[in-house]
CSV table of N, CA and C in Angstrom, one decimal:
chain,number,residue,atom,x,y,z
A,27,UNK,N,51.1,-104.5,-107.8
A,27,UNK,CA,52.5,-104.2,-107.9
A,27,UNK,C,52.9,-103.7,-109.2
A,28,UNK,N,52.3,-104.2,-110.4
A,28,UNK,CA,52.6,-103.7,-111.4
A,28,UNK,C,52.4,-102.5,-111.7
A,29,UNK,N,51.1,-101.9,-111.8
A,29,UNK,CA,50.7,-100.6,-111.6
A,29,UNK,C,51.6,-99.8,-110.8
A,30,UNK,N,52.1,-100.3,-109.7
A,30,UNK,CA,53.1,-99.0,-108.9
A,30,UNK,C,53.6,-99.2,-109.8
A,31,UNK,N,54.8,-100.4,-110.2
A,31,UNK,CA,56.3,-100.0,-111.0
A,31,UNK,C,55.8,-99.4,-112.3
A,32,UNK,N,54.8,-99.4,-112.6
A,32,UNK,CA,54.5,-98.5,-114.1
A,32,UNK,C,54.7,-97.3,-113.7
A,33,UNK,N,54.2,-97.2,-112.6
A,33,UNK,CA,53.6,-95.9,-111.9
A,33,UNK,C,54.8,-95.2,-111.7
A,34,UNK,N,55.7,-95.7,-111.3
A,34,UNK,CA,56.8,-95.4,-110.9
A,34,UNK,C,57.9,-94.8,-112.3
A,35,UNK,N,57.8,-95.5,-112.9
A,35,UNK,CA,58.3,-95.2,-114.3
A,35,UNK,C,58.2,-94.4,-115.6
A,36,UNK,N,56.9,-94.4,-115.1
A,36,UNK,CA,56.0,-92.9,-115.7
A,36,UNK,C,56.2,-91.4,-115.3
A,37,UNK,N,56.4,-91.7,-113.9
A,37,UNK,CA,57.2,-90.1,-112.6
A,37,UNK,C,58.7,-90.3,-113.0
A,38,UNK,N,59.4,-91.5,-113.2
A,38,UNK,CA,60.8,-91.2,-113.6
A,38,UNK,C,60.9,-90.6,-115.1
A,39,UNK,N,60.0,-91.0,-115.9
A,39,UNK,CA,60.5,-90.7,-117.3
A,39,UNK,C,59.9,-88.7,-117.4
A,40,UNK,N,58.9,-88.9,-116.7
A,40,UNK,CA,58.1,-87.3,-116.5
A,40,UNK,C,59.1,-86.6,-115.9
A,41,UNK,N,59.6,-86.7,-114.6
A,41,UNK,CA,61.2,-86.1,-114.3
A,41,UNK,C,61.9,-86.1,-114.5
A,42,UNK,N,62.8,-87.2,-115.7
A,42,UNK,CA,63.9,-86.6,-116.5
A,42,UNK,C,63.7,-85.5,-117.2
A,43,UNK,N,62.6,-85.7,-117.8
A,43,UNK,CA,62.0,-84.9,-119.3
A,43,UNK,C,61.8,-83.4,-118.6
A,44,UNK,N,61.0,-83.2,-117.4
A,44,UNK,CA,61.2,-81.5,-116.5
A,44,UNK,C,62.6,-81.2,-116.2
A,45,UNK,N,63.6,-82.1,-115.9
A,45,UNK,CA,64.8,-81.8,-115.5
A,45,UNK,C,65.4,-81.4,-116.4
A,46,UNK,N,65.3,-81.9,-117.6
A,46,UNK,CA,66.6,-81.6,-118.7
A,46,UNK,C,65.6,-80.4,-119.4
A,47,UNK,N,64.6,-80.2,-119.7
A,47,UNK,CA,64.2,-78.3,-119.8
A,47,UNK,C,64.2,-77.4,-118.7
A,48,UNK,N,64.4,-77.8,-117.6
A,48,UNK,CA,65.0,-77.0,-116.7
A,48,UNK,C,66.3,-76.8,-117.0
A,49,UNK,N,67.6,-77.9,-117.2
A,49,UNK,CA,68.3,-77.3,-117.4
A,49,UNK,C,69.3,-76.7,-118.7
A,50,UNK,N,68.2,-77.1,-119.9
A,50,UNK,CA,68.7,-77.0,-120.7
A,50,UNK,C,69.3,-75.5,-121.1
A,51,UNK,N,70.7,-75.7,-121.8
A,51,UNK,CA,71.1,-73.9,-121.9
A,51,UNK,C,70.7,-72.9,-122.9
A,52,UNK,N,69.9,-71.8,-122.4
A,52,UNK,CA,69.6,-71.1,-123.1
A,52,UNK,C,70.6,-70.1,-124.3
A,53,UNK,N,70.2,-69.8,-125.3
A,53,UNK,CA,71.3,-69.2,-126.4
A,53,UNK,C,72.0,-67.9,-125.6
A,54,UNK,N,73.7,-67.8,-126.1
A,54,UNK,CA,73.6,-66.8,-125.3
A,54,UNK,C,73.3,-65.4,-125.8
A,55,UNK,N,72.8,-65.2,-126.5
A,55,UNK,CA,71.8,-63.9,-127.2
A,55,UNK,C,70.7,-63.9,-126.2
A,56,UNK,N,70.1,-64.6,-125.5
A,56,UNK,CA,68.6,-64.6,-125.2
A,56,UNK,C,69.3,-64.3,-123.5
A,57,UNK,N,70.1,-64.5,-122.8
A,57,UNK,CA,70.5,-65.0,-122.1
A,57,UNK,C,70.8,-63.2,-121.0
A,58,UNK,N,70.1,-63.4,-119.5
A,58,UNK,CA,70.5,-61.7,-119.0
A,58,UNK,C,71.9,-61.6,-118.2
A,59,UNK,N,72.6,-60.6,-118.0
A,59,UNK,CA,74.0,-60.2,-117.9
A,59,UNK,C,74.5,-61.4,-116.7
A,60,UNK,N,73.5,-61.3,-115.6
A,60,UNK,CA,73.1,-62.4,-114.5
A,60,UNK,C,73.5,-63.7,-115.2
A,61,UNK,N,72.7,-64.2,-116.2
A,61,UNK,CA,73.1,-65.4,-116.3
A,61,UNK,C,74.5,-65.9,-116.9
A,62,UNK,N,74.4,-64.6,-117.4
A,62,UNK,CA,76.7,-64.9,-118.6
A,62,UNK,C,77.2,-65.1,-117.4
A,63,UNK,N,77.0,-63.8,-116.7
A,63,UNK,CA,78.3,-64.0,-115.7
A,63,UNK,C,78.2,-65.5,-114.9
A,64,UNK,N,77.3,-65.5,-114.8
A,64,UNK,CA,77.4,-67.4,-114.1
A,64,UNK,C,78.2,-68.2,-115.0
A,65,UNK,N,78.6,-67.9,-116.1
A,65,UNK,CA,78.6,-68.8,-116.8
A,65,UNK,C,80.1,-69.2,-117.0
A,66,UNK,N,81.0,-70.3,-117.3
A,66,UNK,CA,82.6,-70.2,-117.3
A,66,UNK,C,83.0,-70.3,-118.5
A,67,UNK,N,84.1,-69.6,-118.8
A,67,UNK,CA,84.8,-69.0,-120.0
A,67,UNK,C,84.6,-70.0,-121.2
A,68,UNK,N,84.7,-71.4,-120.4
A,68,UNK,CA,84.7,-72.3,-121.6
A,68,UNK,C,83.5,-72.9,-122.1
A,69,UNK,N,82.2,-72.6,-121.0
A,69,UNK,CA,80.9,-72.5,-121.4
A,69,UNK,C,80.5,-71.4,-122.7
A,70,UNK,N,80.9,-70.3,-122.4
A,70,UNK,CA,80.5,-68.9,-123.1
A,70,UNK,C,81.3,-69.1,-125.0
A,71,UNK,N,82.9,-69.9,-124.7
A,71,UNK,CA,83.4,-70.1,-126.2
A,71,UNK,C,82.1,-71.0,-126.6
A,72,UNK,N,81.8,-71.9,-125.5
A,72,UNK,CA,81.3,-73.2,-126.1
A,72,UNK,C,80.1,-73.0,-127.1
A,73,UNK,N,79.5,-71.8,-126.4
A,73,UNK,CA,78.0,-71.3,-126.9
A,73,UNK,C,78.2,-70.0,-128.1
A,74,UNK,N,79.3,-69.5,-127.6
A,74,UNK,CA,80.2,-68.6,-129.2
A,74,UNK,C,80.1,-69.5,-130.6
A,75,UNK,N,80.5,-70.7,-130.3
A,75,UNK,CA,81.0,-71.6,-131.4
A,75,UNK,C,79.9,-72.1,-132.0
A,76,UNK,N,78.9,-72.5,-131.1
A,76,UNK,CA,77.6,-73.2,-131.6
A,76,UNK,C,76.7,-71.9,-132.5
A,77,UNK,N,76.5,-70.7,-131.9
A,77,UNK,CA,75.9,-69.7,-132.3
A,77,UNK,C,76.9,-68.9,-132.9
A,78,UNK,N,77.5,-68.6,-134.1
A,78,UNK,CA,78.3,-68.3,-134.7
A,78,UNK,C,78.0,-67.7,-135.4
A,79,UNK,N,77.4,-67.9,-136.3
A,79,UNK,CA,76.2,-67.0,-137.7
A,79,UNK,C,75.2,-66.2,-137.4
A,80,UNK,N,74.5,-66.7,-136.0
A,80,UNK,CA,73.5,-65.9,-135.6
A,80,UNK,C,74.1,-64.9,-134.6
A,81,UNK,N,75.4,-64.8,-133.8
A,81,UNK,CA,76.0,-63.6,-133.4
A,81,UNK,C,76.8,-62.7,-134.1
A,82,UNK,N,77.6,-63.6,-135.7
A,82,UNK,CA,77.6,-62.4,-136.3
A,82,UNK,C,76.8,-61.5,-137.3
A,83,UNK,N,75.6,-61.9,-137.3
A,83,UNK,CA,74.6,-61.0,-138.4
A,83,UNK,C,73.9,-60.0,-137.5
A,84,UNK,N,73.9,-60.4,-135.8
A,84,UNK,CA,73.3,-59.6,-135.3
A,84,UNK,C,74.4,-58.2,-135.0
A,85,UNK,N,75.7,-58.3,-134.9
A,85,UNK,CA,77.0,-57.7,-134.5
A,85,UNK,C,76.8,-56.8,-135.8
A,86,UNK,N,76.7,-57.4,-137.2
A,86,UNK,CA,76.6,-57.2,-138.7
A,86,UNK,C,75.7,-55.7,-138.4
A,87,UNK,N,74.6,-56.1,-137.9
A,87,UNK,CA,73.2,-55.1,-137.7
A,87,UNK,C,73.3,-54.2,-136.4
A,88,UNK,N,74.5,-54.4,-135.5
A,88,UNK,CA,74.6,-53.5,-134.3
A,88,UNK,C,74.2,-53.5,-132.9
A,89,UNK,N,73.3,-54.5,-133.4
A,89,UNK,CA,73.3,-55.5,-131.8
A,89,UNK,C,74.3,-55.5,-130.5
A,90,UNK,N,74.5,-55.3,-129.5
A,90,UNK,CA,75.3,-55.1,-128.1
A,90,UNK,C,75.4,-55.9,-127.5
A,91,UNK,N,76.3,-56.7,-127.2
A,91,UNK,CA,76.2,-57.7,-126.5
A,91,UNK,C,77.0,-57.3,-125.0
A,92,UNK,N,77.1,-58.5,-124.3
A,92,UNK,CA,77.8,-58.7,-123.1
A,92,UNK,C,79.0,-58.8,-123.5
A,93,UNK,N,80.3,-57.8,-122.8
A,93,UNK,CA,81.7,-57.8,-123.0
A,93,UNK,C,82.4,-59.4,-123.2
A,94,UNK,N,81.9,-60.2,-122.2
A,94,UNK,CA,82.6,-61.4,-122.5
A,94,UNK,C,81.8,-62.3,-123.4
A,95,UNK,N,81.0,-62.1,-124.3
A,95,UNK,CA,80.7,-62.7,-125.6
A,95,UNK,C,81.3,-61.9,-126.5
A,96,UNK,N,81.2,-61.2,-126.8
A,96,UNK,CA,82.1,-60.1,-127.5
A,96,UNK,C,83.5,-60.4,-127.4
A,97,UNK,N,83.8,-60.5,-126.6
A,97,UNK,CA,86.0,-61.0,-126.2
A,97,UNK,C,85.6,-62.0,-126.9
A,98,UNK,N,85.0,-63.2,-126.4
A,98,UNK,CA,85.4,-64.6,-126.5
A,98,UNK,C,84.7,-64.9,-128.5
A,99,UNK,N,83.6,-64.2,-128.8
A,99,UNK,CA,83.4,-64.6,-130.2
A,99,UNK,C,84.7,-64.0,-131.2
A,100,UNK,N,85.2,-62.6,-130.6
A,100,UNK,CA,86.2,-61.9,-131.5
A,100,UNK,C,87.3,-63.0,-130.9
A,101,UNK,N,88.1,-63.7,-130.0
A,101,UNK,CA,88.9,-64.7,-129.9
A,101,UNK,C,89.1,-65.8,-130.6
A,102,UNK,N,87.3,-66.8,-131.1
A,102,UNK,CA,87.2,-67.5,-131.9
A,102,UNK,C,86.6,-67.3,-133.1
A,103,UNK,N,86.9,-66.2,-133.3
A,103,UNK,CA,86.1,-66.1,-134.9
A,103,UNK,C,86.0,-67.1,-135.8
A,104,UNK,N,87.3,-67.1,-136.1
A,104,UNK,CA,87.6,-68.2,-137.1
A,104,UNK,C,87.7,-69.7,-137.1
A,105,UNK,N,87.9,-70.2,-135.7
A,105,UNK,CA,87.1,-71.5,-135.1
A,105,UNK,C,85.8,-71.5,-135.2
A,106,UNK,N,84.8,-70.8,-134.5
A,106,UNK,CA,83.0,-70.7,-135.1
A,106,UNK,C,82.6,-70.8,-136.4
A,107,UNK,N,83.7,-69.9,-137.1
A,107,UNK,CA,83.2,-69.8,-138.8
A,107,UNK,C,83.6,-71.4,-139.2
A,108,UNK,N,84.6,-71.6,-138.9
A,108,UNK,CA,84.9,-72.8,-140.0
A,108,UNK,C,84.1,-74.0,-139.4
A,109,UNK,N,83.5,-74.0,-138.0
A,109,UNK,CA,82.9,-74.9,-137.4
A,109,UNK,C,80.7,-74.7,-138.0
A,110,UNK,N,80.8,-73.5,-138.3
A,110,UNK,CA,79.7,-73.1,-139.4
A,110,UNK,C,79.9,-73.6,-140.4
A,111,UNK,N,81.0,-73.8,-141.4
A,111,UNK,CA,80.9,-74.8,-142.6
A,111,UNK,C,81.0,-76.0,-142.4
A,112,UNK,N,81.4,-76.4,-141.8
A,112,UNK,CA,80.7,-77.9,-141.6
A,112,UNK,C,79.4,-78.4,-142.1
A,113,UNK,N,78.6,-77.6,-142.5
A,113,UNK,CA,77.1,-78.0,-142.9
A,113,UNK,C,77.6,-78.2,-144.3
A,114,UNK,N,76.6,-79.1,-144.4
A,114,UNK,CA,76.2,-79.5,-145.6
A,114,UNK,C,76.1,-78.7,-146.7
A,115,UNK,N,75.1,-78.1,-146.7
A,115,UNK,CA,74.0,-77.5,-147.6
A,115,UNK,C,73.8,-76.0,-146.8
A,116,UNK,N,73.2,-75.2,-147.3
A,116,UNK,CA,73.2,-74.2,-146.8
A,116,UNK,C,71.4,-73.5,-147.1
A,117,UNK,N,70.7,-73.5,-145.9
A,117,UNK,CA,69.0,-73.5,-145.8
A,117,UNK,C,69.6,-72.1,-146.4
A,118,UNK,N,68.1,-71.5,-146.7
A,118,UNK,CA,67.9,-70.1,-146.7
A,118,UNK,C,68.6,-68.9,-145.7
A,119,UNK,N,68.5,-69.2,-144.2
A,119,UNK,CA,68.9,-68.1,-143.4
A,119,UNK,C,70.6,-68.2,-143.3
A,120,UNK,N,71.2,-69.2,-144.1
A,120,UNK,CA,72.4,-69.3,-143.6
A,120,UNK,C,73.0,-68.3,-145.1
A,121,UNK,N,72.1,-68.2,-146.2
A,121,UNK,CA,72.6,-67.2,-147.3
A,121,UNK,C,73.1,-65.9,-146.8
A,122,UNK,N,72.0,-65.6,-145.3
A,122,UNK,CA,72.6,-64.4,-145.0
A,122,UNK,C,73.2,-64.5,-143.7
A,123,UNK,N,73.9,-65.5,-143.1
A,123,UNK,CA,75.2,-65.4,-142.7
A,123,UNK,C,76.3,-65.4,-143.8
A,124,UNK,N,76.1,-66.2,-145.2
A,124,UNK,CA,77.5,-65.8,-145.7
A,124,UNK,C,77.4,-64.4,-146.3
A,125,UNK,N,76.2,-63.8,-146.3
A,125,UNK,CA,76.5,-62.6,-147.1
A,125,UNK,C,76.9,-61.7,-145.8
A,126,UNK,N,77.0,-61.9,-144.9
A,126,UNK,CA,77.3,-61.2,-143.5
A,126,UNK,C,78.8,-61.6,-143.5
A,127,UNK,N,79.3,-62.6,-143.6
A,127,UNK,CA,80.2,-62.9,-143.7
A,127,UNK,C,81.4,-62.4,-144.8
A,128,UNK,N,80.8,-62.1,-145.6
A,128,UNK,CA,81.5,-61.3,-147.1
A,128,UNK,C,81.4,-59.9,-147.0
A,129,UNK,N,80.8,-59.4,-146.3
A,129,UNK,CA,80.8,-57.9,-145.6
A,129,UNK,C,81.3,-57.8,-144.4
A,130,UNK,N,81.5,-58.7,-143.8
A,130,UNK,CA,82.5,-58.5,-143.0
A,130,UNK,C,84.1,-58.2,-143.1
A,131,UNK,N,84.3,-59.6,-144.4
A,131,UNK,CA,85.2,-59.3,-144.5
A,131,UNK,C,85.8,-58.5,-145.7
A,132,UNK,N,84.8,-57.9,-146.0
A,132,UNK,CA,85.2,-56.5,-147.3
A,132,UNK,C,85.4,-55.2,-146.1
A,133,UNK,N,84.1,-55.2,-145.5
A,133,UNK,CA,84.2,-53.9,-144.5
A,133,UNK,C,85.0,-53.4,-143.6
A,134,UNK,N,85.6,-55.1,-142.7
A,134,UNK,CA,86.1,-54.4,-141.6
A,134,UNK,C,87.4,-55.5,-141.3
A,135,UNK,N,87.8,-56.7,-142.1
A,135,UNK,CA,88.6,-57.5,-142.2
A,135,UNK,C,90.1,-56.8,-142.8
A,136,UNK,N,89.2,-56.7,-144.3
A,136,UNK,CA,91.0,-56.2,-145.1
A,136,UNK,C,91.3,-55.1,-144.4
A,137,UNK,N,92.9,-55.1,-144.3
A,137,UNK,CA,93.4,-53.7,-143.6
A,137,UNK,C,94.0,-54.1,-142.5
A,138,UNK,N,92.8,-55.1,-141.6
A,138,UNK,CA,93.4,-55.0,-140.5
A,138,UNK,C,94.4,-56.7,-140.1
A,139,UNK,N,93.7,-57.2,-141.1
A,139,UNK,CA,94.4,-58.6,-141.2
A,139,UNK,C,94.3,-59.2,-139.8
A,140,UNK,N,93.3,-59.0,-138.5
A,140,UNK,CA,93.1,-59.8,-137.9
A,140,UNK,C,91.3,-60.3,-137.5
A,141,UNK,N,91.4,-61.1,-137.4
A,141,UNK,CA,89.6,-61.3,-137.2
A,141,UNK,C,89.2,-60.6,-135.7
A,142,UNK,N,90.0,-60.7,-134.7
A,142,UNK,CA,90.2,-60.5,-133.3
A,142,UNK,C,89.8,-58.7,-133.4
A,143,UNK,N,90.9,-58.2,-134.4
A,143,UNK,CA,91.1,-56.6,-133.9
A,143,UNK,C,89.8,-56.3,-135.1
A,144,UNK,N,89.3,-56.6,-136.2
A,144,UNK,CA,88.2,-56.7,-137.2
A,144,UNK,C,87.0,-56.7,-135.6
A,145,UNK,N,86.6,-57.6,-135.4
A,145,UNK,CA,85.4,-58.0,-134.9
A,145,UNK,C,85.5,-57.0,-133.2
A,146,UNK,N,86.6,-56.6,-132.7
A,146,UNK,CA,86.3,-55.4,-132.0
A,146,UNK,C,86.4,-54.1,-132.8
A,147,UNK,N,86.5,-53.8,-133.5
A,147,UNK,CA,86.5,-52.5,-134.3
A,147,UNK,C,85.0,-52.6,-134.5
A,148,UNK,N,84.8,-53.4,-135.5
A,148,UNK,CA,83.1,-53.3,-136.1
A,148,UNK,C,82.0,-53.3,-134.8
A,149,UNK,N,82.3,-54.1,-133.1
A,149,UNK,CA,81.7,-53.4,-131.9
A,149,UNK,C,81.7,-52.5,-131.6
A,150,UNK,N,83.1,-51.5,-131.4
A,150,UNK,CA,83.4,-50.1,-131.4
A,150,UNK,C,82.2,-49.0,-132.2
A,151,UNK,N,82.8,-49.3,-133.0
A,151,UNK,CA,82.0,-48.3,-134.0
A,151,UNK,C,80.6,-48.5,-134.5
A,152,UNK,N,80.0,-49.6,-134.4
A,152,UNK,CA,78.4,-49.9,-135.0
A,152,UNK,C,77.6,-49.0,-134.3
A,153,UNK,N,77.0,-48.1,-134.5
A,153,UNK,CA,75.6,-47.8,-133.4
A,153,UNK,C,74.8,-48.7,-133.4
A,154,UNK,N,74.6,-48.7,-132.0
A,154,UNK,CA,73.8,-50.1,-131.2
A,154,UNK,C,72.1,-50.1,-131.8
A,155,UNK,N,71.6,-51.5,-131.7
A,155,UNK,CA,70.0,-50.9,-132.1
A,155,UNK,C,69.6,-52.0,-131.1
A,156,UNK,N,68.6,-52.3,-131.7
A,156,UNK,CA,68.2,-53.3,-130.6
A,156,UNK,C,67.9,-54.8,-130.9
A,157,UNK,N,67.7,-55.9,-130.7
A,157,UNK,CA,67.8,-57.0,-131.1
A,157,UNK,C,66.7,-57.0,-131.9
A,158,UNK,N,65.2,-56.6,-131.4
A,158,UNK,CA,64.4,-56.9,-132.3
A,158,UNK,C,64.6,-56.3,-133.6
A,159,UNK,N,64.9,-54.9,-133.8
A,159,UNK,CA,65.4,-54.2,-135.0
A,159,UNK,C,66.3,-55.2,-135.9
A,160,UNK,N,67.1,-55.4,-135.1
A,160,UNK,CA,68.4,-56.5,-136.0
A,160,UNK,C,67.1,-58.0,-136.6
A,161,UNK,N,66.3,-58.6,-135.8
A,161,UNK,CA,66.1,-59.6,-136.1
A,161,UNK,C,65.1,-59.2,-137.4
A,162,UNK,N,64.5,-58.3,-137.3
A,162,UNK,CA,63.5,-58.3,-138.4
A,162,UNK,C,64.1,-57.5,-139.6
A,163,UNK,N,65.5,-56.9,-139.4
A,163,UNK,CA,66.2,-57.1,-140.8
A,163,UNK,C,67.1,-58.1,-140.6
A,164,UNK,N,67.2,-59.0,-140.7
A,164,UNK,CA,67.6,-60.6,-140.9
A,164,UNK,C,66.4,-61.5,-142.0
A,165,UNK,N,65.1,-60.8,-140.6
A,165,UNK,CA,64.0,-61.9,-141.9
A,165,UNK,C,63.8,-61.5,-142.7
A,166,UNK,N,64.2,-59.8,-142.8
A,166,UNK,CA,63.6,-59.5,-144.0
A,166,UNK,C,64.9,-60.0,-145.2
A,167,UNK,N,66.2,-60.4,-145.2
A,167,UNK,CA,67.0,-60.7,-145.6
A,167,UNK,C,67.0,-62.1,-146.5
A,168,UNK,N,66.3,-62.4,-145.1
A,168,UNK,CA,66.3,-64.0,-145.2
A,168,UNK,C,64.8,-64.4,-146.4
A,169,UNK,N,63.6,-63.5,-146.5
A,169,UNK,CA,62.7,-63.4,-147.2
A,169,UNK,C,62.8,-63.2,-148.3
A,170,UNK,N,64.3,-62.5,-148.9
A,170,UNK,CA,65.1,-61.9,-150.4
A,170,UNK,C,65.0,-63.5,-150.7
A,171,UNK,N,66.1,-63.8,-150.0
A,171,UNK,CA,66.5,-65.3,-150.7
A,171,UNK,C,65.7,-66.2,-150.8
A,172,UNK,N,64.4,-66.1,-149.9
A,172,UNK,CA,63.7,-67.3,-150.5
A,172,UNK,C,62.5,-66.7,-151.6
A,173,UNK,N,62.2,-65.4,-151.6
A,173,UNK,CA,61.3,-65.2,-152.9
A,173,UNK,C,62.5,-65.7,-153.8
A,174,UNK,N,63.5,-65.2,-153.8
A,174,UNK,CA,64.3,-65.9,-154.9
A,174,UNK,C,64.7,-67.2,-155.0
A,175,UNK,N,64.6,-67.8,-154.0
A,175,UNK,CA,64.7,-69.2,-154.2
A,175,UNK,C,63.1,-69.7,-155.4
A,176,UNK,N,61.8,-69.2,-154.4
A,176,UNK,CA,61.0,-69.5,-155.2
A,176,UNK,C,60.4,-69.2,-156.5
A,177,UNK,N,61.0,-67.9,-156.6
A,177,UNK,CA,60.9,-67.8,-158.2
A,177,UNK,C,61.8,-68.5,-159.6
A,178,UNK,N,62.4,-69.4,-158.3
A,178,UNK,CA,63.9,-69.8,-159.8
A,178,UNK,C,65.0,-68.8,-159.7
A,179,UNK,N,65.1,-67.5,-159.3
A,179,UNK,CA,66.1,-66.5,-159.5
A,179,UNK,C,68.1,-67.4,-158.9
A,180,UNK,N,67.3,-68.2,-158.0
A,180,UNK,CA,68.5,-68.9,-156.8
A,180,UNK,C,68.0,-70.2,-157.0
A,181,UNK,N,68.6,-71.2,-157.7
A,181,UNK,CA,68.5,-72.2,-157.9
A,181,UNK,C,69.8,-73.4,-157.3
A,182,UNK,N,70.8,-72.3,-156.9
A,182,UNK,CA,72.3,-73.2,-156.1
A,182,UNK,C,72.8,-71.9,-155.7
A,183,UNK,N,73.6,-72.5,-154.5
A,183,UNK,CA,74.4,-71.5,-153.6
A,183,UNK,C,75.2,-70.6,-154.7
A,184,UNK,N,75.4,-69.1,-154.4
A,184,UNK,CA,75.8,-68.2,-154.6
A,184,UNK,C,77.5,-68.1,-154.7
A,185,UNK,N,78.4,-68.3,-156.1
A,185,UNK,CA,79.8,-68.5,-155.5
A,185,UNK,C,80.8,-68.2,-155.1
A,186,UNK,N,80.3,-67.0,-154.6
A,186,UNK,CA,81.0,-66.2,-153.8
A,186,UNK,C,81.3,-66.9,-152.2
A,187,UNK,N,80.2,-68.0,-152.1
A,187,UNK,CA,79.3,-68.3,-150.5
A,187,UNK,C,79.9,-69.8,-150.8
A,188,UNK,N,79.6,-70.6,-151.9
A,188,UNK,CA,80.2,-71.4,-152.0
A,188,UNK,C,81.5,-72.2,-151.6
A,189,UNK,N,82.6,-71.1,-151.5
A,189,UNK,CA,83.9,-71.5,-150.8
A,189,UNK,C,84.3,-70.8,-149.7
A,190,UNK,N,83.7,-70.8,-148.8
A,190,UNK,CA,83.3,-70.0,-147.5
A,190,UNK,C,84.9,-70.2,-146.8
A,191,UNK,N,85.1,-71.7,-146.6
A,191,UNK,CA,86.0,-72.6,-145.8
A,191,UNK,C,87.2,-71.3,-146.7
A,192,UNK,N,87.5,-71.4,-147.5
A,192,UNK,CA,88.6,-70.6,-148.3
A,192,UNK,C,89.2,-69.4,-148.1
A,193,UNK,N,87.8,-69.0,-147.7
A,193,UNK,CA,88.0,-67.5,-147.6
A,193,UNK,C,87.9,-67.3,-145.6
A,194,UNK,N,87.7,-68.1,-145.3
A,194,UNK,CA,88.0,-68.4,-143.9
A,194,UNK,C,89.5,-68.8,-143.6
A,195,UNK,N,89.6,-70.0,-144.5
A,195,UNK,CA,90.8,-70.4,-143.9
A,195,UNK,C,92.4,-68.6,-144.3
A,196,UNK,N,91.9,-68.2,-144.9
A,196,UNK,CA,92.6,-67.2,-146.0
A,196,UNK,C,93.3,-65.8,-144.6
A,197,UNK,N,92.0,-65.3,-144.1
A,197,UNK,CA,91.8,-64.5,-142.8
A,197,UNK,C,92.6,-65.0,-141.7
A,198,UNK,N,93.3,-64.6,-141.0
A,198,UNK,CA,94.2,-64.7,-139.8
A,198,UNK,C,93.5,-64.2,-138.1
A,199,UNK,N,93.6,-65.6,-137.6
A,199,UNK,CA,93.0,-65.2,-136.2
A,199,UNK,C,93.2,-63.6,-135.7
């Protein structure tokens, strides 16, 4: 009898564990037109907000997305960003979200004084490339900062990057 209920406990703990990477949600960058559209409005902000840095460095580099990530990240810009500072400390790859984020807002921010009409402008006009092109200039980005981290060159955040929240809160939805 004991052996069943082990037995038994062992298949329940093994089928939570397949259930929840079955259903776990994939990023929506990785994610095909098929699966957005399944997805509801408040799903798609939810996954704008979480993936924030990594959809705008790729937008940064000309990456294409699906129209309703595109609406809903240029809607929450500035909710995602300031939900991005929240961290702590700032690893290496997040150097180049804020330098993505400081060319954002030099390039395509001032002028238009909204993040909304900014972040469909800079879709408009980027020539598209393709994700992997964008990713492997990210790492190569991301590679600057840490030779420089490792050489001593970068020894503490950058401070320009340092008051991120400031220059966020500054920008108008």
């Amino acid at each position: 009898m004991r052996k069943i209920f082990l037995s038994f406990v062992f298949l329940m703990f093994l089928g939570m564990t397949c259930t929840n990477e079955l259903y776990a949600q994939k990023p929506l960058t990785a994610m095909t037109e098929t699966e957005i559209n399944a997805l509801s409005d408040a799903q798609i902000k939810k996954g704008v907000i979480k993936e924030w840095s990594g959809i705008l460095s790729f937008m940064m580099r000309g990456v294409k997305f699906d129209d309703r990530i595109v609406n809903a990240f240029a809607e929450n810009f500035k909710e995602g960003a300031l939900a991005w500072t929240k961290k702590e400390k700032y690893p290496t790859v997040d150097y180049v979200s804020a330098e993505d984020l400081v060319q954002f807002c030099k390039m395509w921010y001032m002028g238009r004084n909204s993040c909304k009409a900014a972040v469909m402008e800079l879709y408009g006009r980027t020539y598209p490339t393709s994700i992997d092109k964008a990713m492997y200039r990210i790492m190569d980005a991301t590679d600057v900062y840490y030779q420089k981290q490792q050489s001593g060159w970068l020894t503490q955040t950058p401070p320009e990057y340092v008051d991120a929240k400031t220059l966020i809160n500054s920008m108008e939805p």
